[in-house]
């Protein structure tokens, strides 16, 4: 599983870059993409036939088994505002909760899984 992080100042184009360089190419290739970046559901369904799956970051915060219960193994996942799951300043031992382990375990399910974290 590849993990890519996009970081930068507010308004620097992180969301645009992730949509242009990760989400749309994955959808065009016929891959399922999970993201919490707001996108037009009607347009995405008409263009990509339900390959785009939207979620709210609160769903992951409230259910530490979200990755095992909801996420599609082998899909691409783009998490906007990933710092909400793993805030800065936490020691690695404090971050190593069920959510962190779940994110790493999705790579075990399929080598095709791609994780993209958009920070700040």
GROMACS .gro file of N, CA and C in nm:
model
  360
    1UNK      N    1   0.085  -0.117   0.000
    1UNK     CA    2   0.000   0.000   0.000
    1UNK      C    3   0.089   0.123   0.000
    2UNK      N    4   0.063   0.215  -0.091
    2UNK     CA    5   0.134   0.341  -0.096
    2UNK      C    6   0.057   0.445  -0.015
    3UNK      N    7   0.130   0.526   0.061
    3UNK     CA    8   0.069   0.636   0.134
    3UNK      C    9   0.137   0.764   0.087
    4UNK      N   10   0.058   0.859   0.040
    4UNK     CA   11   0.108   0.988  -0.007
    4UNK      C   12   0.044   1.096   0.077
    5UNK      N   13   0.124   1.196   0.118
    5UNK     CA   14   0.070   1.308   0.196
    5UNK      C   15   0.084   1.437   0.116
    6UNK      N   16  -0.023   1.514   0.111
    6UNK     CA   17  -0.021   1.648   0.051
    6UNK      C   18  -0.027   1.747   0.166
    7UNK      N   19   0.066   1.840   0.172
    7UNK     CA   20   0.062   1.942   0.277
    7UNK      C   21   0.096   2.077   0.215
    8UNK      N   22   0.055   2.182   0.281
    8UNK     CA   23   0.082   2.317   0.231
    8UNK      C   24  -0.004   2.417   0.303
    9UNK      N   25   0.017   2.542   0.269
    9UNK     CA   26  -0.059   2.650   0.330
    9UNK      C   27  -0.205   2.646   0.285
   10UNK      N   28  -0.296   2.700   0.367
   10UNK     CA   29  -0.435   2.709   0.324
   10UNK      C   30  -0.446   2.784   0.191
   11UNK      N   31  -0.526   2.731   0.101
   11UNK     CA   32  -0.546   2.796  -0.028
   11UNK      C   33  -0.437   2.769  -0.131
   12UNK      N   34  -0.346   2.677  -0.101
   12UNK     CA   35  -0.234   2.651  -0.193
   12UNK      C   36  -0.267   2.549  -0.301
   13UNK      N   37  -0.388   2.495  -0.301
   13UNK     CA   38  -0.429   2.405  -0.408
   13UNK      C   39  -0.416   2.257  -0.378
   14UNK      N   40  -0.409   2.222  -0.250
   14UNK     CA   41  -0.395   2.080  -0.214
   14UNK      C   42  -0.515   1.998  -0.261
   15UNK      N   43  -0.635   2.046  -0.231
   15UNK     CA   44  -0.756   1.972  -0.271
   15UNK      C   45  -0.765   1.960  -0.422
   16UNK      N   46  -0.740   2.069  -0.493
   16UNK     CA   47  -0.744   2.067  -0.639
   16UNK      C   48  -0.643   1.965  -0.693
   17UNK      N   49  -0.522   1.967  -0.639
   17UNK     CA   50  -0.418   1.874  -0.685
   17UNK      C   51  -0.457   1.729  -0.661
   18UNK      N   52  -0.515   1.701  -0.545
   18UNK     CA   53  -0.555   1.563  -0.515
   18UNK      C   54  -0.667   1.518  -0.609
   19UNK      N   55  -0.763   1.606  -0.635
   19UNK     CA   56  -0.870   1.571  -0.728
   19UNK      C   57  -0.813   1.548  -0.868
   20UNK      N   58  -0.728   1.640  -0.914
   20UNK     CA   59  -0.673   1.631  -1.050
   20UNK      C   60  -0.578   1.514  -1.069
   21UNK      N   61  -0.492   1.490  -0.971
   21UNK     CA   62  -0.383   1.393  -0.989
   21UNK      C   63  -0.407   1.256  -0.926
   22UNK      N   64  -0.507   1.245  -0.839
   22UNK     CA   65  -0.532   1.117  -0.772
   22UNK      C   66  -0.674   1.067  -0.798
   23UNK      N   67  -0.774   1.147  -0.758
   23UNK     CA   68  -0.912   1.099  -0.763
   23UNK      C   69  -0.961   1.074  -0.905
   24UNK      N   70  -0.951   1.175  -0.992
   24UNK     CA   71  -1.003   1.159  -1.128
   24UNK      C   72  -0.928   1.051  -1.207
   25UNK      N   73  -0.794   1.045  -1.201
   25UNK     CA   74  -0.726   0.935  -1.273
   25UNK      C   75  -0.765   0.797  -1.221
   26UNK      N   76  -0.784   0.783  -1.090
   26UNK     CA   77  -0.824   0.653  -1.035
   26UNK      C   78  -0.964   0.615  -1.083
   27UNK      N   79  -1.056   0.712  -1.083
   27UNK     CA   80  -1.191   0.685  -1.132
   27UNK      C   81  -1.190   0.651  -1.280
   28UNK      N   82  -1.112   0.723  -1.359
   28UNK     CA   83  -1.103   0.696  -1.503
   28UNK      C   84  -1.047   0.557  -1.530
   29UNK      N   85  -0.963   0.509  -1.439
   29UNK     CA   86  -0.905   0.374  -1.453
   29UNK      C   87  -1.000   0.266  -1.403
   30UNK      N   88  -1.119   0.307  -1.355
   30UNK     CA   89  -1.218   0.211  -1.308
   30UNK      C   90  -1.200   0.166  -1.165
   31UNK      N   91  -1.124   0.242  -1.087
   31UNK     CA   92  -1.100   0.208  -0.947
   31UNK      C   93  -1.202   0.276  -0.855
   32UNK      N   94  -1.237   0.210  -0.747
   32UNK     CA   95  -1.323   0.270  -0.644
   32UNK      C   96  -1.239   0.370  -0.567
   33UNK      N   97  -1.296   0.488  -0.540
   33UNK     CA   98  -1.228   0.592  -0.463
   33UNK      C   99  -1.318   0.634  -0.348
   34UNK      N  100  -1.264   0.630  -0.227
   34UNK     CA  101  -1.332   0.679  -0.107
   34UNK      C  102  -1.269   0.813  -0.072
   35UNK      N  103  -1.351   0.916  -0.049
   35UNK     CA  104  -1.298   1.046  -0.010
   35UNK      C  105  -1.400   1.124   0.071
   36UNK      N  106  -1.349   1.215   0.151
   36UNK     CA  107  -1.435   1.308   0.222
   36UNK      C  108  -1.424   1.448   0.162
   37UNK      N  109  -1.357   1.461   0.047
   37UNK     CA  110  -1.355   1.588  -0.026
   37UNK      C  111  -1.491   1.603  -0.094
   38UNK      N  112  -1.562   1.714  -0.070
   38UNK     CA  113  -1.695   1.731  -0.130
   38UNK      C  114  -1.688   1.731  -0.283
   39UNK      N  115  -1.771   1.649  -0.344
   39UNK     CA  116  -1.780   1.642  -0.490
   39UNK      C  117  -1.927   1.628  -0.527
   40UNK      N  118  -1.961   1.668  -0.648
   40UNK     CA  119  -2.099   1.663  -0.696
   40UNK      C  120  -2.140   1.517  -0.718
   41UNK      N  121  -2.227   1.462  -0.631
   41UNK     CA  122  -2.259   1.319  -0.642
   41UNK      C  123  -2.330   1.282  -0.772
   42UNK      N  124  -2.417   1.369  -0.822
   42UNK     CA  125  -2.487   1.339  -0.948
   42UNK      C  126  -2.391   1.334  -1.065
   43UNK      N  127  -2.301   1.432  -1.072
   43UNK     CA  128  -2.202   1.435  -1.180
   43UNK      C  129  -2.109   1.314  -1.172
   44UNK      N  130  -2.064   1.283  -1.051
   44UNK     CA  131  -1.973   1.169  -1.034
   44UNK      C  132  -2.041   1.038  -1.071
   45UNK      N  133  -2.168   1.022  -1.031
   45UNK     CA  134  -2.241   0.900  -1.066
   45UNK      C  135  -2.261   0.888  -1.217
   46UNK      N  136  -2.295   1.000  -1.282
   46UNK     CA  137  -2.317   0.994  -1.427
   46UNK      C  138  -2.188   0.967  -1.503
   47UNK      N  139  -2.076   1.019  -1.452
   47UNK     CA  140  -1.947   1.001  -1.520
   47UNK      C  141  -1.882   0.867  -1.487
   48UNK      N  142  -1.896   0.823  -1.361
   48UNK     CA  143  -1.818   0.709  -1.315
   48UNK      C  144  -1.901   0.595  -1.256
   49UNK      N  145  -2.032   0.603  -1.266
   49UNK     CA  146  -2.118   0.492  -1.229
   49UNK      C  147  -2.104   0.439  -1.088
   50UNK      N  148  -2.093   0.527  -0.991
   50UNK     CA  149  -2.091   0.482  -0.852
   50UNK      C  150  -1.956   0.439  -0.799
   51UNK      N  151  -1.848   0.467  -0.872
   51UNK     CA  152  -1.715   0.431  -0.822
   51UNK      C  153  -1.668   0.524  -0.710
   52UNK      N  154  -1.724   0.646  -0.704
   52UNK     CA  155  -1.686   0.741  -0.600
   52UNK      C  156  -1.772   0.717  -0.477
   53UNK      N  157  -1.708   0.693  -0.364
   53UNK     CA  158  -1.776   0.672  -0.236
   53UNK      C  159  -1.740   0.787  -0.143
   54UNK      N  160  -1.840   0.857  -0.092
   54UNK     CA  161  -1.817   0.970  -0.002
   54UNK      C  162  -1.834   0.926   0.143
   55UNK      N  163  -1.755   0.983   0.231
   55UNK     CA  164  -1.769   0.958   0.374
   55UNK      C  165  -1.741   1.087   0.449
   56UNK      N  166  -1.778   1.087   0.575
   56UNK     CA  167  -1.745   1.199   0.664
   56UNK      C  168  -1.637   1.152   0.759
   57UNK      N  169  -1.542   1.239   0.789
   57UNK     CA  170  -1.433   1.200   0.878
   57UNK      C  171  -1.487   1.162   1.016
   58UNK      N  172  -1.602   1.218   1.053
   58UNK     CA  173  -1.662   1.184   1.182
   58UNK      C  174  -1.702   1.036   1.188
   59UNK      N  175  -1.732   0.976   1.072
   59UNK     CA  176  -1.765   0.833   1.069
   59UNK      C  177  -1.645   0.749   1.115
   60UNK      N  178  -1.525   0.790   1.076
   60UNK     CA  179  -1.404   0.717   1.118
   60UNK      C  180  -1.376   0.746   1.265
   61UNK      N  181  -1.395   0.874   1.306
   61UNK     CA  182  -1.371   0.911   1.446
   61UNK      C  183  -1.464   0.835   1.540
   62UNK      N  184  -1.588   0.815   1.498
   62UNK     CA  185  -1.688   0.751   1.583
   62UNK      C  186  -1.683   0.599   1.577
   63UNK      N  187  -1.624   0.542   1.473
   63UNK     CA  188  -1.619   0.397   1.458
   63UNK      C  189  -1.478   0.355   1.422
   64UNK      N  190  -1.400   0.312   1.520
   64UNK     CA  191  -1.261   0.275   1.495
   64UNK      C  192  -1.249   0.149   1.410
   65UNK      N  193  -1.358   0.082   1.382
   65UNK     CA  194  -1.357  -0.034   1.292
   65UNK      C  195  -1.407   0.003   1.152
   66UNK      N  196  -1.415   0.133   1.123
   66UNK     CA  197  -1.469   0.179   0.995
   66UNK      C  198  -1.397   0.116   0.877
   67UNK      N  199  -1.265   0.110   0.884
   67UNK     CA  200  -1.189   0.055   0.771
   67UNK      C  201  -1.226  -0.091   0.744
   68UNK      N  202  -1.242  -0.171   0.849
   68UNK     CA  203  -1.278  -0.312   0.830
   68UNK      C  204  -1.424  -0.328   0.789
   69UNK      N  205  -1.513  -0.243   0.840
   69UNK     CA  206  -1.656  -0.261   0.819
   69UNK      C  207  -1.709  -0.192   0.693
   70UNK      N  208  -1.644  -0.085   0.649
   70UNK     CA  209  -1.700  -0.002   0.542
   70UNK      C  210  -1.610   0.009   0.420
   71UNK      N  211  -1.483   0.031   0.441
   71UNK     CA  212  -1.388   0.056   0.332
   71UNK      C  213  -1.377  -0.064   0.238
   72UNK      N  214  -1.363  -0.038   0.110
   72UNK     CA  215  -1.349  -0.142   0.009
   72UNK      C  216  -1.202  -0.175  -0.011
   73UNK      N  217  -1.156  -0.294   0.026
   73UNK     CA  218  -1.015  -0.330   0.006
   73UNK      C  219  -0.975  -0.316  -0.140
   74UNK      N  220  -0.857  -0.260  -0.163
   74UNK     CA  221  -0.807  -0.240  -0.298
   74UNK      C  222  -0.843  -0.106  -0.357
   75UNK      N  223  -0.927  -0.030  -0.288
   75UNK     CA  224  -0.969   0.101  -0.338
   75UNK      C  225  -0.865   0.207  -0.302
   76UNK      N  226  -0.884   0.325  -0.359
   76UNK     CA  227  -0.805   0.442  -0.323
   76UNK      C  228  -0.883   0.517  -0.216
   77UNK      N  229  -0.813   0.562  -0.111
   77UNK     CA  230  -0.879   0.643  -0.008
   77UNK      C  231  -0.805   0.776   0.002
   78UNK      N  232  -0.881   0.885  -0.004
   78UNK     CA  233  -0.827   1.020   0.011
   78UNK      C  234  -0.892   1.080   0.134
   79UNK      N  235  -0.811   1.110   0.235
   79UNK     CA  236  -0.862   1.165   0.360
   79UNK      C  237  -0.821   1.311   0.369
   80UNK      N  238  -0.918   1.401   0.355
   80UNK     CA  239  -0.895   1.544   0.371
   80UNK      C  240  -0.898   1.576   0.521
   81UNK      N  241  -0.814   1.668   0.562
   81UNK     CA  242  -0.805   1.705   0.704
   81UNK      C  243  -0.768   1.584   0.789
   82UNK      N  244  -0.671   1.508   0.744
   82UNK     CA  245  -0.629   1.386   0.814
   82UNK      C  246  -0.577   1.415   0.954
   83UNK      N  247  -0.535   1.538   0.979
   83UNK     CA  248  -0.486   1.574   1.112
   83UNK      C  249  -0.593   1.552   1.219
   84UNK      N  250  -0.721   1.553   1.178
   84UNK     CA  251  -0.827   1.529   1.277
   84UNK      C  252  -0.819   1.388   1.334
   85UNK      N  253  -0.768   1.294   1.256
   85UNK     CA  254  -0.753   1.157   1.306
   85UNK      C  255  -0.624   1.141   1.386
   86UNK      N  256  -0.520   1.212   1.344
   86UNK     CA  257  -0.388   1.201   1.408
   86UNK      C  258  -0.332   1.341   1.429
   87UNK      N  259  -0.374   1.412   1.535
   87UNK     CA  260  -0.330   1.550   1.557
   87UNK      C  261  -0.179   1.560   1.577
   88UNK      N  262  -0.123   1.673   1.539
   88UNK     CA  263   0.020   1.699   1.557
   88UNK      C  264   0.053   1.699   1.706
   89UNK      N  265   0.174   1.660   1.737
   89UNK     CA  266   0.221   1.664   1.874
   89UNK      C  267   0.200   1.538   1.954
   90UNK      N  268   0.128   1.441   1.898
   90UNK     CA  269   0.108   1.315   1.969
   90UNK      C  270   0.229   1.224   1.948
   91UNK      N  271   0.270   1.159   2.054
   91UNK     CA  272   0.375   1.059   2.041
   91UNK      C  273   0.321   0.941   1.961
   92UNK      N  274   0.410   0.871   1.893
   92UNK     CA  275   0.368   0.758   1.811
   92UNK      C  276   0.289   0.657   1.893
   93UNK      N  277   0.330   0.636   2.017
   93UNK     CA  278   0.260   0.539   2.102
   93UNK      C  279   0.117   0.585   2.132
   94UNK      N  280   0.094   0.716   2.135
   94UNK     CA  281  -0.041   0.768   2.158
   94UNK      C  282  -0.126   0.761   2.031
   95UNK      N  283  -0.062   0.765   1.915
   95UNK     CA  284  -0.134   0.759   1.787
   95UNK      C  285  -0.171   0.617   1.751
   96UNK      N  286  -0.105   0.521   1.810
   96UNK     CA  287  -0.120   0.381   1.768
   96UNK      C  288  -0.249   0.323   1.823
   97UNK      N  289  -0.360   0.379   1.778
   97UNK     CA  290  -0.491   0.330   1.820
   97UNK      C  291  -0.549   0.240   1.713
   98UNK      N  292  -0.669   0.199   1.732
   98UNK     CA  293  -0.734   0.107   1.638
   98UNK      C  294  -0.746   0.168   1.499
   99UNK      N  295  -0.772   0.299   1.491
   99UNK     CA  296  -0.785   0.364   1.361
   99UNK      C  297  -0.654   0.358   1.284
  100UNK      N  298  -0.544   0.387   1.351
  100UNK     CA  299  -0.413   0.381   1.285
  100UNK      C  300  -0.381   0.240   1.239
  101UNK      N  301  -0.405   0.142   1.323
  101UNK     CA  302  -0.380   0.003   1.285
  101UNK      C  303  -0.468  -0.037   1.167
  102UNK      N  304  -0.592   0.008   1.168
  102UNK     CA  305  -0.684  -0.025   1.059
  102UNK      C  306  -0.635   0.032   0.927
  103UNK      N  307  -0.586   0.155   0.928
  103UNK     CA  308  -0.535   0.215   0.805
  103UNK      C  309  -0.418   0.135   0.752
  104UNK      N  310  -0.330   0.092   0.838
  104UNK     CA  311  -0.217   0.011   0.793
  104UNK      C  312  -0.262  -0.127   0.746
  105UNK      N  313  -0.362  -0.184   0.810
  105UNK     CA  314  -0.409  -0.318   0.773
  105UNK      C  315  -0.477  -0.322   0.637
  106UNK      N  316  -0.531  -0.209   0.588
  106UNK     CA  317  -0.594  -0.214   0.457
  106UNK      C  318  -0.492  -0.246   0.350
  107UNK      N  319  -0.366  -0.215   0.376
  107UNK     CA  320  -0.261  -0.251   0.281
  107UNK      C  321  -0.238  -0.400   0.276
  108UNK      N  322  -0.265  -0.469   0.383
  108UNK     CA  323  -0.250  -0.614   0.387
  108UNK      C  324  -0.356  -0.679   0.301
  109UNK      N  325  -0.477  -0.621   0.298
  109UNK     CA  326  -0.586  -0.679   0.220
  109UNK      C  327  -0.555  -0.677   0.071
  110UNK      N  328  -0.490  -0.573   0.023
  110UNK     CA  329  -0.467  -0.562  -0.120
  110UNK      C  330  -0.350  -0.470  -0.148
  111UNK      N  331  -0.258  -0.515  -0.229
  111UNK     CA  332  -0.145  -0.430  -0.266
  111UNK      C  333  -0.190  -0.314  -0.354
  112UNK      N  334  -0.310  -0.319  -0.406
  112UNK     CA  335  -0.362  -0.212  -0.491
  112UNK      C  336  -0.411  -0.092  -0.411
  113UNK      N  337  -0.431  -0.107  -0.282
  113UNK     CA  338  -0.483   0.003  -0.202
  113UNK      C  339  -0.386   0.121  -0.204
  114UNK      N  340  -0.439   0.241  -0.225
  114UNK     CA  341  -0.360   0.363  -0.222
  114UNK      C  342  -0.424   0.456  -0.121
  115UNK      N  343  -0.345   0.508  -0.028
  115UNK     CA  344  -0.396   0.603   0.071
  115UNK      C  345  -0.332   0.739   0.046
  116UNK      N  346  -0.414   0.843   0.040
  116UNK     CA  347  -0.366   0.979   0.022
  116UNK      C  348  -0.419   1.061   0.138
  117UNK      N  349  -0.330   1.121   0.215
  117UNK     CA  350  -0.368   1.202   0.329
  117UNK      C  351  -0.345   1.348   0.293
  118UNK      N  352  -0.448   1.430   0.306
  118UNK     CA  353  -0.434   1.573   0.280
  118UNK      C  354  -0.432   1.641   0.415
  119UNK      N  355  -0.322   1.706   0.445
  119UNK     CA  356  -0.300   1.765   0.576
  119UNK      C  357  -0.325   1.915   0.570
  120UNK      N  358  -0.382   1.970   0.676
  120UNK     CA  359  -0.416   2.112   0.694
  120UNK      C  360  -0.485   2.177   0.579
   0.00000   0.00000   0.00000
